[in-house]
Short mmCIF file of C-alpha atoms in Angstrom, two decimals:
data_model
loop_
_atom_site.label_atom_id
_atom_site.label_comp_id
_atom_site.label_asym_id
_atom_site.label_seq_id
_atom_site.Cartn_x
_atom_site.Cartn_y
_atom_site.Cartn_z
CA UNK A 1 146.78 -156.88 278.35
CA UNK A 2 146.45 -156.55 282.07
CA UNK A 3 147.39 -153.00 282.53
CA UNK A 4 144.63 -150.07 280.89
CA UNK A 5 145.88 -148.17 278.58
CA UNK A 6 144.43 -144.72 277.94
CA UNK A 7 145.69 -143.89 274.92
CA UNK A 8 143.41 -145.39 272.66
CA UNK A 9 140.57 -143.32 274.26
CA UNK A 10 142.75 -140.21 273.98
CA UNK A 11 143.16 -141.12 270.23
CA UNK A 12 139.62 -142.17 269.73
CA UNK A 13 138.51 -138.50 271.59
CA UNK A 14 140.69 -136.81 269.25
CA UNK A 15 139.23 -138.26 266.54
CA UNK A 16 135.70 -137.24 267.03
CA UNK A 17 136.64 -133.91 267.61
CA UNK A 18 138.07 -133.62 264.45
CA UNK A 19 134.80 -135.40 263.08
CA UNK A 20 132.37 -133.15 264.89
CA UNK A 21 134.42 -130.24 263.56
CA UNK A 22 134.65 -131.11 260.51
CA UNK A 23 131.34 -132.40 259.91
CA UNK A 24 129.41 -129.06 258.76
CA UNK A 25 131.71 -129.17 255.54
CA UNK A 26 132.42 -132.47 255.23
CA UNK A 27 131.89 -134.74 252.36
CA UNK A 28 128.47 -136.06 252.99
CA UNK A 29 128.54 -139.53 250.91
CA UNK A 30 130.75 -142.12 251.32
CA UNK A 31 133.63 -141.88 248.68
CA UNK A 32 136.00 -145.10 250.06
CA UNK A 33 135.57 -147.71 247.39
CA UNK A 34 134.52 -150.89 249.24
CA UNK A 35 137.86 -152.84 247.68
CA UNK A 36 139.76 -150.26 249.45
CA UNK A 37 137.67 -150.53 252.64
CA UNK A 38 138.71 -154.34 252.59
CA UNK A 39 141.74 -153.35 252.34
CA UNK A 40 142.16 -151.34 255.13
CA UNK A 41 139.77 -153.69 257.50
CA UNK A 42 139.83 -156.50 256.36
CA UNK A 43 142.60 -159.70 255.63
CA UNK A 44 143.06 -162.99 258.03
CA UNK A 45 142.78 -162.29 261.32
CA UNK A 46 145.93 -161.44 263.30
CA UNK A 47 148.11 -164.17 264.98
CA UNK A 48 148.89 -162.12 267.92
CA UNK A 49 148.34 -159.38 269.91
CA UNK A 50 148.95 -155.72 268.10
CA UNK A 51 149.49 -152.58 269.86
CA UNK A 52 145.68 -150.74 270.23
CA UNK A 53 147.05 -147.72 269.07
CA UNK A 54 147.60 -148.94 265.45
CA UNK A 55 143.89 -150.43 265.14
CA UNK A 56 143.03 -146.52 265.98
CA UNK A 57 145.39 -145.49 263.23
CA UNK A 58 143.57 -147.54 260.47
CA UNK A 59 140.16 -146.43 261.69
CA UNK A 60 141.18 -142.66 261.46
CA UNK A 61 142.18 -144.30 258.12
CA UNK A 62 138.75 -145.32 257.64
CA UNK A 63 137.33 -141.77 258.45
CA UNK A 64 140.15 -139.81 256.99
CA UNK A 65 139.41 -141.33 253.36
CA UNK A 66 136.07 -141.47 253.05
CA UNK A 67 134.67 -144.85 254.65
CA UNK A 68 131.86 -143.15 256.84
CA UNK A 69 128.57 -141.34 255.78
CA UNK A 70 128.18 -137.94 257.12
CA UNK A 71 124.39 -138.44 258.09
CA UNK A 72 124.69 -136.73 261.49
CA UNK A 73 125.48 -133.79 259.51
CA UNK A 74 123.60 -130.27 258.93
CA UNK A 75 123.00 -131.61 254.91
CA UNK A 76 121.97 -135.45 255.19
CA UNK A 77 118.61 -135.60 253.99
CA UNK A 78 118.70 -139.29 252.58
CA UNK A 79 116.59 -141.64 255.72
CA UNK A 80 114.76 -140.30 258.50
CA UNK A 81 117.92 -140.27 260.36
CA UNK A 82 118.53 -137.69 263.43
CA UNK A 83 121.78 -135.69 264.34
CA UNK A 84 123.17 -136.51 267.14
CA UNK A 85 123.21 -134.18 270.56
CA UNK A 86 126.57 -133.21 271.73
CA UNK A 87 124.94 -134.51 275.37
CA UNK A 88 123.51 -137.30 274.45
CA UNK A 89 127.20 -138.34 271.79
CA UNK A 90 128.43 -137.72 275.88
CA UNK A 91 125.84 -139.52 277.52
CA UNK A 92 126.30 -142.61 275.22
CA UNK A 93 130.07 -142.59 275.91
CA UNK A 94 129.27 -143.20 279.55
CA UNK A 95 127.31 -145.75 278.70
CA UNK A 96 129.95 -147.25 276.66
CA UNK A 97 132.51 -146.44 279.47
CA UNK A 98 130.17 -147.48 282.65
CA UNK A 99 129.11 -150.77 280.80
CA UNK A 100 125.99 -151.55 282.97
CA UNK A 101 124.05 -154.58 281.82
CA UNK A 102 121.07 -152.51 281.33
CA UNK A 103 118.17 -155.38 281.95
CA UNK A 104 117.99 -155.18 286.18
CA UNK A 105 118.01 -152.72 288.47
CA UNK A 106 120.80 -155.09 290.37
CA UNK A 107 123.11 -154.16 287.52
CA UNK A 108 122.37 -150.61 286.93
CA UNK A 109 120.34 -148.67 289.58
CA UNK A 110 121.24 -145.08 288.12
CA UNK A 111 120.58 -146.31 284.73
CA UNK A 112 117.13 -148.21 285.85
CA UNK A 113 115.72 -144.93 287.57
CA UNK A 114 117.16 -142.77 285.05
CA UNK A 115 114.99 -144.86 282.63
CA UNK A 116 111.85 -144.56 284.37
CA UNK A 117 112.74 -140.87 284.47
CA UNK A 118 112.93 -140.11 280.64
CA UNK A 119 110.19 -142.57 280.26
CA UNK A 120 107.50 -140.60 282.92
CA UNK A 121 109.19 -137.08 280.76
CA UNK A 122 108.42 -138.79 277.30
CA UNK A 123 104.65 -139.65 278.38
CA UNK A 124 104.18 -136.19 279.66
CA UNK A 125 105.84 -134.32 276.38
CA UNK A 126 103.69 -136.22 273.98
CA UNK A 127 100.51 -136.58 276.13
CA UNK A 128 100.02 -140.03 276.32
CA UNK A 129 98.04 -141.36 279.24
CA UNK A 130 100.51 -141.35 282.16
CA UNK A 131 99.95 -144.91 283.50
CA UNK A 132 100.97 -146.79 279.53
CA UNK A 133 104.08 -148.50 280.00
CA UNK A 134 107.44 -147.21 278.28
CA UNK A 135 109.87 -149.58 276.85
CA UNK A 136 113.26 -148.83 275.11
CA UNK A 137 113.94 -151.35 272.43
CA UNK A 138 116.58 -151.22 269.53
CA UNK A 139 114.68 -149.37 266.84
CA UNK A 140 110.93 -148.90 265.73
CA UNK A 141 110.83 -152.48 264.29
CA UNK A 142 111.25 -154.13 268.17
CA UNK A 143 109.03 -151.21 269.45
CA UNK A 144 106.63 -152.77 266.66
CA UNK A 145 107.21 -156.44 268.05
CA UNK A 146 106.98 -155.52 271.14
CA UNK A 147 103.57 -153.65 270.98
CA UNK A 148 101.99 -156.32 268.88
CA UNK A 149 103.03 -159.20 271.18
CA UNK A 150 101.09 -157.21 274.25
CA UNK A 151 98.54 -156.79 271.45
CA UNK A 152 98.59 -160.23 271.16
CA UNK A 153 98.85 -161.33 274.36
CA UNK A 154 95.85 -158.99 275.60
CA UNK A 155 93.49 -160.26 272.71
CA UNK A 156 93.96 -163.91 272.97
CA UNK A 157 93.92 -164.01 276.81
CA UNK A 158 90.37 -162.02 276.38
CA UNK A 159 89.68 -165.23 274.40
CA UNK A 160 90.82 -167.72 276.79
CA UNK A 161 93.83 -168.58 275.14
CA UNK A 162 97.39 -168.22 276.89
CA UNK A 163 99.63 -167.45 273.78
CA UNK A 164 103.16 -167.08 275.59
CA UNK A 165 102.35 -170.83 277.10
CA UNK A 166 100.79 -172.15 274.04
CA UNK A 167 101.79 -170.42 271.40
CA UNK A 168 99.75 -169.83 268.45
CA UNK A 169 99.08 -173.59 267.22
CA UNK A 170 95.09 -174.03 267.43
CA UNK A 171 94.58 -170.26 268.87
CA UNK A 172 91.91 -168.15 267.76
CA UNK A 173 92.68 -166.50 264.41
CA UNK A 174 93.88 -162.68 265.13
CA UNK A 175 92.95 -160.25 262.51
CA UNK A 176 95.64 -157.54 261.84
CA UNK A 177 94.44 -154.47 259.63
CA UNK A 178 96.37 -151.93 258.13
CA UNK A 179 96.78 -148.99 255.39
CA UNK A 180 97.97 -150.23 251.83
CA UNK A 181 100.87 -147.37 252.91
CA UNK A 182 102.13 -148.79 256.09
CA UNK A 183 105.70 -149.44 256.94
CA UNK A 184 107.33 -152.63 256.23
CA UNK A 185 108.65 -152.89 259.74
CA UNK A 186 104.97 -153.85 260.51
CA UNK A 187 104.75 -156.39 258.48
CA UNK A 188 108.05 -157.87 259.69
CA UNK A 189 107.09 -157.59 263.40
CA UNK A 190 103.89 -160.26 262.22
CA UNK A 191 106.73 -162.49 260.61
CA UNK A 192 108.80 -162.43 263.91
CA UNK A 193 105.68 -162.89 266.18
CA UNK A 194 104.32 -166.00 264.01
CA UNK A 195 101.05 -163.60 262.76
CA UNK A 196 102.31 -163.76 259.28
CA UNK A 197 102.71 -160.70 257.02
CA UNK A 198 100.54 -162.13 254.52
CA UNK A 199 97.49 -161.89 257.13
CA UNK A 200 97.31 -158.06 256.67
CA UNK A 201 93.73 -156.81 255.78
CA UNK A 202 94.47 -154.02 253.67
CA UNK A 203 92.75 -150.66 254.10
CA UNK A 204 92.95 -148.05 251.33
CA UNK A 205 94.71 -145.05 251.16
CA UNK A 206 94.85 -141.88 249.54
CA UNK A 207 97.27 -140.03 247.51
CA UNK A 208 98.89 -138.41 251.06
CA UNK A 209 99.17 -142.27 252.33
CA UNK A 210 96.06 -141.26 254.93
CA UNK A 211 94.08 -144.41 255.60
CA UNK A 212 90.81 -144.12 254.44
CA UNK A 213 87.92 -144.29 257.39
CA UNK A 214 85.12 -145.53 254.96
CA UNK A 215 87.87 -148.27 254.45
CA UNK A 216 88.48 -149.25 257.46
CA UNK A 217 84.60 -149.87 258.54
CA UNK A 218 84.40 -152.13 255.71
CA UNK A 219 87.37 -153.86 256.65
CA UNK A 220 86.45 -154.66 260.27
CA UNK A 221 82.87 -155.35 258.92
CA UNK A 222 83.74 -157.88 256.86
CA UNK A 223 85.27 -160.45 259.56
CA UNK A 224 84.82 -161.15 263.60
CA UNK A 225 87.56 -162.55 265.77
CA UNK A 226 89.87 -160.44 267.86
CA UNK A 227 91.31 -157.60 265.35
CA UNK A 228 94.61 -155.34 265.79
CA UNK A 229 94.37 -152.07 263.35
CA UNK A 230 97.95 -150.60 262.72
CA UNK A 231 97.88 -147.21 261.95
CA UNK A 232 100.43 -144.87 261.24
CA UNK A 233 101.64 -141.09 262.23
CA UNK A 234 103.97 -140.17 259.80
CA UNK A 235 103.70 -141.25 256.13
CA UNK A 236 107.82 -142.57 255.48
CA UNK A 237 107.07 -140.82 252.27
CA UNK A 238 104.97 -137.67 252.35
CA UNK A 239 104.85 -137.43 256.25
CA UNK A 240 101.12 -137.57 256.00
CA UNK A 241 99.04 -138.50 259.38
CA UNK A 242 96.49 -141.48 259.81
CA UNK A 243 92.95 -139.49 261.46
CA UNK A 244 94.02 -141.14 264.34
CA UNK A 245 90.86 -139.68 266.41
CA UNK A 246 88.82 -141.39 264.37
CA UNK A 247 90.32 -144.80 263.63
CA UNK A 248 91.06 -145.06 267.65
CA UNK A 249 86.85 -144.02 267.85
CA UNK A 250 86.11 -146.78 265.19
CA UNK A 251 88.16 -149.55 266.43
CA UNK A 252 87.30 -149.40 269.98
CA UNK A 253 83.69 -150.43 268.60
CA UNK A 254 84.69 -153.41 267.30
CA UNK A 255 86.87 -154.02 270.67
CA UNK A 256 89.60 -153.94 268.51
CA UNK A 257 93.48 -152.69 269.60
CA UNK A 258 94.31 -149.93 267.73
CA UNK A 259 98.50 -149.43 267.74
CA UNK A 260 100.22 -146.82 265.78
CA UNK A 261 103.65 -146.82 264.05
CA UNK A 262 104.82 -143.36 264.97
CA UNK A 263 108.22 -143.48 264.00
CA UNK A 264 108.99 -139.93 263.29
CA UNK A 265 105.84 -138.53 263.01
CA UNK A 266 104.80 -139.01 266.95
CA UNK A 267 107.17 -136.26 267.53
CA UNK A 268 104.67 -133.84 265.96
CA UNK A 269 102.84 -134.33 269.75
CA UNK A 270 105.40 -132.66 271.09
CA UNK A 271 104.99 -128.98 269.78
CA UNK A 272 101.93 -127.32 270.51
CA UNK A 273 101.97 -125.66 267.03
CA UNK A 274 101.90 -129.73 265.50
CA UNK A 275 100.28 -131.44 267.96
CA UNK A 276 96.71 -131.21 265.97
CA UNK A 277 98.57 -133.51 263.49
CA UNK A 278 98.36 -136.18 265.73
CA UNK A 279 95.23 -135.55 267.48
CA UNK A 280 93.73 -138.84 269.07
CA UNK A 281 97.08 -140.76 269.17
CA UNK A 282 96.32 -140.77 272.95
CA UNK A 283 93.35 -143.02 272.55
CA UNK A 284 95.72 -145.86 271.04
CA UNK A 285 96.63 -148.89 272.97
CA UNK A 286 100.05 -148.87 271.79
CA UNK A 287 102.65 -146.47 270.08
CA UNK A 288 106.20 -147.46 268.63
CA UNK A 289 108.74 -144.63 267.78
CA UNK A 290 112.50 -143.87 267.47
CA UNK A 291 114.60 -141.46 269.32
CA UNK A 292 117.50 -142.17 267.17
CA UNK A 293 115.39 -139.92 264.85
CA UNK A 294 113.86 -136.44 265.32
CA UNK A 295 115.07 -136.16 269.48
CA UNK A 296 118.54 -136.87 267.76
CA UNK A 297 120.71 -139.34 270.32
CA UNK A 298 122.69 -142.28 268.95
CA UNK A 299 122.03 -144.93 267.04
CA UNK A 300 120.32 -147.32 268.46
CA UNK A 301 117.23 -146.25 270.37
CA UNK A 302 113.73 -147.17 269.78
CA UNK A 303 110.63 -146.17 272.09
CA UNK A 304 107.44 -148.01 272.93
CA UNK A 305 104.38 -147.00 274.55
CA UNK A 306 101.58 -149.68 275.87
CA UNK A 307 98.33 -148.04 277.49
CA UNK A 308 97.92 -151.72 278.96
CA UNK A 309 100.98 -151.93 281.16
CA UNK A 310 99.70 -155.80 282.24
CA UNK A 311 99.52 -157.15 278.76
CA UNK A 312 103.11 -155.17 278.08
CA UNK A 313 105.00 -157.34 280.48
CA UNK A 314 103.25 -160.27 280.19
CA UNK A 315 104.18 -160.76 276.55
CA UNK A 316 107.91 -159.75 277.58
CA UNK A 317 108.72 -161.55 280.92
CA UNK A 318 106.59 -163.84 282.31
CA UNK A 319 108.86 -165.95 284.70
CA UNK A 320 112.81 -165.20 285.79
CA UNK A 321 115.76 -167.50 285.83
CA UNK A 322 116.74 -168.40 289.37
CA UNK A 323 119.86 -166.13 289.23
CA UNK A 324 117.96 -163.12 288.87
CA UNK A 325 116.36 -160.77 291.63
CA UNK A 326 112.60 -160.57 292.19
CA UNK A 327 111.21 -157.83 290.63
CA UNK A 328 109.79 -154.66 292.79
CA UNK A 329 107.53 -152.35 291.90
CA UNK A 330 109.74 -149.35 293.17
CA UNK A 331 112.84 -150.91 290.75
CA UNK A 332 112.65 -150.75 287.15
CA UNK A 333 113.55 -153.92 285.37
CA UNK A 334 113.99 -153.05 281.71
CA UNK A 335 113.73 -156.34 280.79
CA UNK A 336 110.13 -156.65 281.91
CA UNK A 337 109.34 -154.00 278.59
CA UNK A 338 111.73 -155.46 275.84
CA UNK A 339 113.14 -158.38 274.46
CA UNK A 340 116.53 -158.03 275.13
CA UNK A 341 118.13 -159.68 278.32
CA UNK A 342 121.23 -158.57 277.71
CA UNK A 343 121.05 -154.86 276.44
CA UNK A 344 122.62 -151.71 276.20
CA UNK A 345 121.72 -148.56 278.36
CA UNK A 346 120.23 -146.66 275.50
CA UNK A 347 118.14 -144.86 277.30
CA UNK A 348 120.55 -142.88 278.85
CA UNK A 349 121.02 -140.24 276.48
CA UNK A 350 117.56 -139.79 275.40
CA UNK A 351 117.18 -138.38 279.47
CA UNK A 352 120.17 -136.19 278.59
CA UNK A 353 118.94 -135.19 275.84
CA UNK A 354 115.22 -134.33 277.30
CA UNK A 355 117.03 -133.14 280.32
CA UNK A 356 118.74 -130.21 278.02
CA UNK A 357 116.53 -129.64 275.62
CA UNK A 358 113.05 -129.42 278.18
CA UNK A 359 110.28 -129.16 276.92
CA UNK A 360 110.69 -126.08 275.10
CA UNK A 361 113.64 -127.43 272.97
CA UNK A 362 112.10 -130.46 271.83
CA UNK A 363 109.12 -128.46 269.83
CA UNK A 364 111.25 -125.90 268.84
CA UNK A 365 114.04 -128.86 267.23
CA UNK A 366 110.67 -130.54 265.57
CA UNK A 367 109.13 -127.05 264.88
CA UNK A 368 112.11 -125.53 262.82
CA UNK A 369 112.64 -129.08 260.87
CA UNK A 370 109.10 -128.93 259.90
CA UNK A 371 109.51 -125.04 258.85
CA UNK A 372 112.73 -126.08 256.95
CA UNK A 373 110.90 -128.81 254.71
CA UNK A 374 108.36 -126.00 253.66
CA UNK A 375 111.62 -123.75 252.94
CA UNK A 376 112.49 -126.73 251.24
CA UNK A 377 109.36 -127.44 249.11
CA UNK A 378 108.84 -123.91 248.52
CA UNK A 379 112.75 -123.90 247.05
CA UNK A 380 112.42 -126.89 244.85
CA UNK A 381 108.98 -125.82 243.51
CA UNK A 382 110.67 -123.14 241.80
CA UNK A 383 113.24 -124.94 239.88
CA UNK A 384 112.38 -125.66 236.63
CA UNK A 385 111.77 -129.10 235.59
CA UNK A 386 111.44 -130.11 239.51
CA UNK A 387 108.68 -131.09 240.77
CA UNK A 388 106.95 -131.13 244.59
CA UNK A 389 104.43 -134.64 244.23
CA UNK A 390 103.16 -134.28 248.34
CA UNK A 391 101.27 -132.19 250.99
CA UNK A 392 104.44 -130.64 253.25
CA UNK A 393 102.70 -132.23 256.59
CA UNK A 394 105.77 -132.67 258.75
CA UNK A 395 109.47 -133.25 257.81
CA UNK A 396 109.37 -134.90 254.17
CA UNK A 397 109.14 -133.47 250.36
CA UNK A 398 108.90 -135.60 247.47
CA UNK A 399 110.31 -134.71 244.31
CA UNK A 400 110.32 -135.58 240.82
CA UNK A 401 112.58 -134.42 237.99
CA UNK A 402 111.15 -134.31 234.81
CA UNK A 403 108.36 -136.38 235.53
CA UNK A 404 110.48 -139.58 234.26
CA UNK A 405 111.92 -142.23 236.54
CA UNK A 406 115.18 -142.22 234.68
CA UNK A 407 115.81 -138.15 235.10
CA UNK A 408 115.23 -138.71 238.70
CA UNK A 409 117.14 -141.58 239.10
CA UNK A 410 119.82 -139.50 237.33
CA UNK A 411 119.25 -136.55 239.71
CA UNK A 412 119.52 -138.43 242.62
CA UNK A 413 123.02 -140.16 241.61
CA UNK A 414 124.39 -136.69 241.05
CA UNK A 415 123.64 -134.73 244.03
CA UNK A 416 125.25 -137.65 246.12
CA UNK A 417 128.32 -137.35 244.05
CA UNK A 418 128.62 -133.77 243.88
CA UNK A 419 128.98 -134.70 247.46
CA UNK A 420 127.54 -131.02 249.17
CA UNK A 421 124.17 -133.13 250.24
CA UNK A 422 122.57 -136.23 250.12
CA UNK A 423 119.11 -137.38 249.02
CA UNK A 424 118.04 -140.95 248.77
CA UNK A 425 115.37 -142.32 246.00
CA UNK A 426 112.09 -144.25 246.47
CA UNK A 427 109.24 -145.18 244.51
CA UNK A 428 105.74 -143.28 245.48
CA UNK A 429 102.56 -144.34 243.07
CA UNK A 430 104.60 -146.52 240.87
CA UNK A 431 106.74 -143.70 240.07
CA UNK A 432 110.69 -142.86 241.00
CA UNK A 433 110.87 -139.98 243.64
CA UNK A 434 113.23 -138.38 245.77
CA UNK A 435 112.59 -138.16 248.87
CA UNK A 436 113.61 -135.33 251.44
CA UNK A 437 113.65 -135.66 255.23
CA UNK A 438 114.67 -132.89 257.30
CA UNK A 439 115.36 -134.33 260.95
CA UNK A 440 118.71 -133.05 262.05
CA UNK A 441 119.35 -130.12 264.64
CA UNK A 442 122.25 -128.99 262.82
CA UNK A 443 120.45 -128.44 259.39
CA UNK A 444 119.85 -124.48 259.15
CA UNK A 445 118.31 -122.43 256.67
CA UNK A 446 121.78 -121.47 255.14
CA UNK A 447 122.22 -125.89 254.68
CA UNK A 448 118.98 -126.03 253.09
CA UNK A 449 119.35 -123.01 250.56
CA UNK A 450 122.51 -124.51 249.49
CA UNK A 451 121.06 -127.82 248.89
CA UNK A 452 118.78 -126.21 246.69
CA UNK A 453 121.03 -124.57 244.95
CA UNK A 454 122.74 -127.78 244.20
CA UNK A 455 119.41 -129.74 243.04
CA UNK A 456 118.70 -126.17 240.38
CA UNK A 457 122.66 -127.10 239.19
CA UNK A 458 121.62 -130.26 238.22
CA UNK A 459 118.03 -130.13 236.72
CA UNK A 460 119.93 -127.37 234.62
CA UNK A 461 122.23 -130.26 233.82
CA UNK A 462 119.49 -132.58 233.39
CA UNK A 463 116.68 -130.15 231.84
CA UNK A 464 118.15 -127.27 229.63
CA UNK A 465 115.58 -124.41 229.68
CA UNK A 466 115.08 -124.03 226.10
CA UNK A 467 116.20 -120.74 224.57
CA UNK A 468 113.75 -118.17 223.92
CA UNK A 469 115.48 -117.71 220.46
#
């Protein structure tokens, strides 16, 4: 194993090609049974070495019969989950190819600056204030963790009390708030962080999953102490916005850190057609997101925005082993705004991708999937039997067949074996729902009329029209 041997990568090349080519009529579920998966990967490990080409052979295997979920394709409409870029599937196989350990500047000085880069672009696309801090975590749930530590950290040191030191053993009591609809990667960023889930004040919420304002006063009038209020843009289920204005406006009375799970919906910023959506989301102290999502590069990137760049790297990185550099201001350390030491360069292809797209892409990719989940909604609505249960705000329909939990349930399970689309289930008011998201650049008007299509087949299957005779 001391000489390189290319042909692997030639294989593995091949083989997305034929993916990526196949992908726009490609199976979207998963149809390998999981026995046969074993099969295939599984068994004792190997006593020896075996020739790389043949471990490429059984993972064509593994793509070739069904082991892998089309979700990067143009009819994947299960989770929020993005397409992917051609540039940024080529940026991340530089990063996979370049290997730079992604935490120091030492290590990776294009990758540091080109960072900085798509973080300065990503502050200036969604207009938040252009001195917060940017950090590029795994996912939405670290972007969570990592806002709410700064949040911590900046609230208790107000109070005197130096959490990273002394953790949180005989420190003030923190108050987190949130909407009875909030995201359960909120709650488990206040397990990681020691907060405890079970120390959410719960605000109301209305049918759309909008906190309610009324709510929220009576919330935050009912205790003192240092108080974080977690709204959200972007209802997971009906896409509905938090009045962000308003909660940042209420909040800051009561000196209280306002940070805002913006998953998907943040994205909305980004188009001057949507950007009233999230109106005020530039008074908040801190914003999470994903870019694995709506800007549509690999799996995994999260984003997170602090307007308090002090607190942000204080809760990361407060002192550095001996081996490592000093940090200067003019040299981005990414592990001054995440958790990771040891990380990946995700955050090169979200600057390819913002590179390509500009400015003008970006609204237009969020624009049309917006404009397709109305097409959507508007196409369901007129199916017999099938019903539209939300306000189209942004990306996501909710549907119910039948108005029973079993139908839908039923519904569901078809359409993901008929195999032409996929949609995932949820529950929404104590009732079984279906749940749309539109998020992918490849999904065109053409994809979503023939997912509709599909869903009529099977209410027909499901709900016979009864004859006029």
């Amino acid at each position: 194993m001391t000489d390189f041997d290319k042909e692997p990568l030639v294989r593995a090349v091949k083989q997305a090609f034929d993916y990526l080519d196949e992908l726009p009529e490609r199976w979207v579920a998963a149809t390998a049974r999981t026995e046969d998966l074993h099969a295939l990967l599984g068994g004792p490990l190997p006593d020896g070495p075996a020739p790389a080409t043949d471990t490429m052979d059984v993972l064509r295997r593994v793509q070739e019969e069904g082991g892998v979920v089309a979700s990067s394709g143009p009819r994947y409409f299960g989770y929020v989950i993005g397409g992917t870029l051609p540039v940024a599937i080529a940026a991340d196989w530089l990063v996979s190819t370049w290997d730079p350990a992604a935490g120091v500047h030492e290590l990776g000085p294009a990758v540091a600056v080109a960072e900085h880069t798509a973080g300065q672009w990503l502050l200036e696309l969604l207009g938040l204030p252009r001195t917060a801090s940017v950090g590029f975590p795994t996912g939405c749930t670290m972007g969570h963790l990592t806002a709410l530590a700064a949040a911590r950290h900046h609230l208790l040191a107000r109070a005197g009390w130096d959490v990273e030191q002394d953790g949180l053993q005989g420190a003030p009591r923190l108050r987190v708030i949130g909407g009875e609809q909030r995201h359960l990667t909120i709650d488990l960023a206040l397990r990681y962080l020691g907060i405890g889930a079970g120390r959410v004040e719960v605000v109301p919420a209305d049918h759309e999953g909008r906190m309610s304002l009324e709510g929220l006063k009576a919330v935050l009038a009912e205790g003192t102490g240092p108080a974080i209020v977690c709204a959200q843009a972007g209802d997971v289920h009906s896409g509905a916005v938090d009045p962000l204005r308003a909660i940042c406006e209420i909040a800051h009375e009561h000196d209280a850190w306002v940070h805002v799970d913006g998953a998907f919906g943040l994205w909305a910023a980004a188009s001057p057609r949507l950007r009233p959506l999230v109106a005020g989301i530039e008074a908040a102290d801190s914003v999470a997101s994903d870019a694995h999502k709506w800007p549509n590069v690999p799996y995994d990137c999260g984003l997170v925005f602090v307007a308090h760049p002090e607190a942000h790297r204080a809760a990361m990185l407060t002192e550095r082993a001996a081996y490592l550099p000093p940090g200067t201001p003019s040299e981005r350390d990414n592990i001054e705004w995440v958790p990771d030491f040891s990380r990946r360069a995700r955050s090169l292809p979200v600057w390819a991708a913002l590179r390509t797209l500009g400015r003008s892409g970006v609204a237009e990719l969020v624009e049309r999937c917006c404009d397709l989940a109305r097409h959507f909604a508007e196409g369901i609505a007129a199916i017999p039997g099938a019903r539209v249960l939300n306000e189209v705000a942004l990306n996501q329909v909710m549907v119910r067949f039948g108005d029973d939990d079993a139908l839908t349930r039923e519904a569901i399970a078809r359409l993901q074996r008929r195999g032409v689309c996929w949609f995932g289930g949820t529950a929404w008011h104590g009732q079984t729902a279906m749940r749309v998201s539109v998020s992918s650049w490849r999904t065109t008007r053409d994809d979503v009329d023939r997912s509709v299509e599909e869903i009529r087949a099977v209410a027909a299957e499901l709900l016979p029209v009864p004859s006029a005779h």
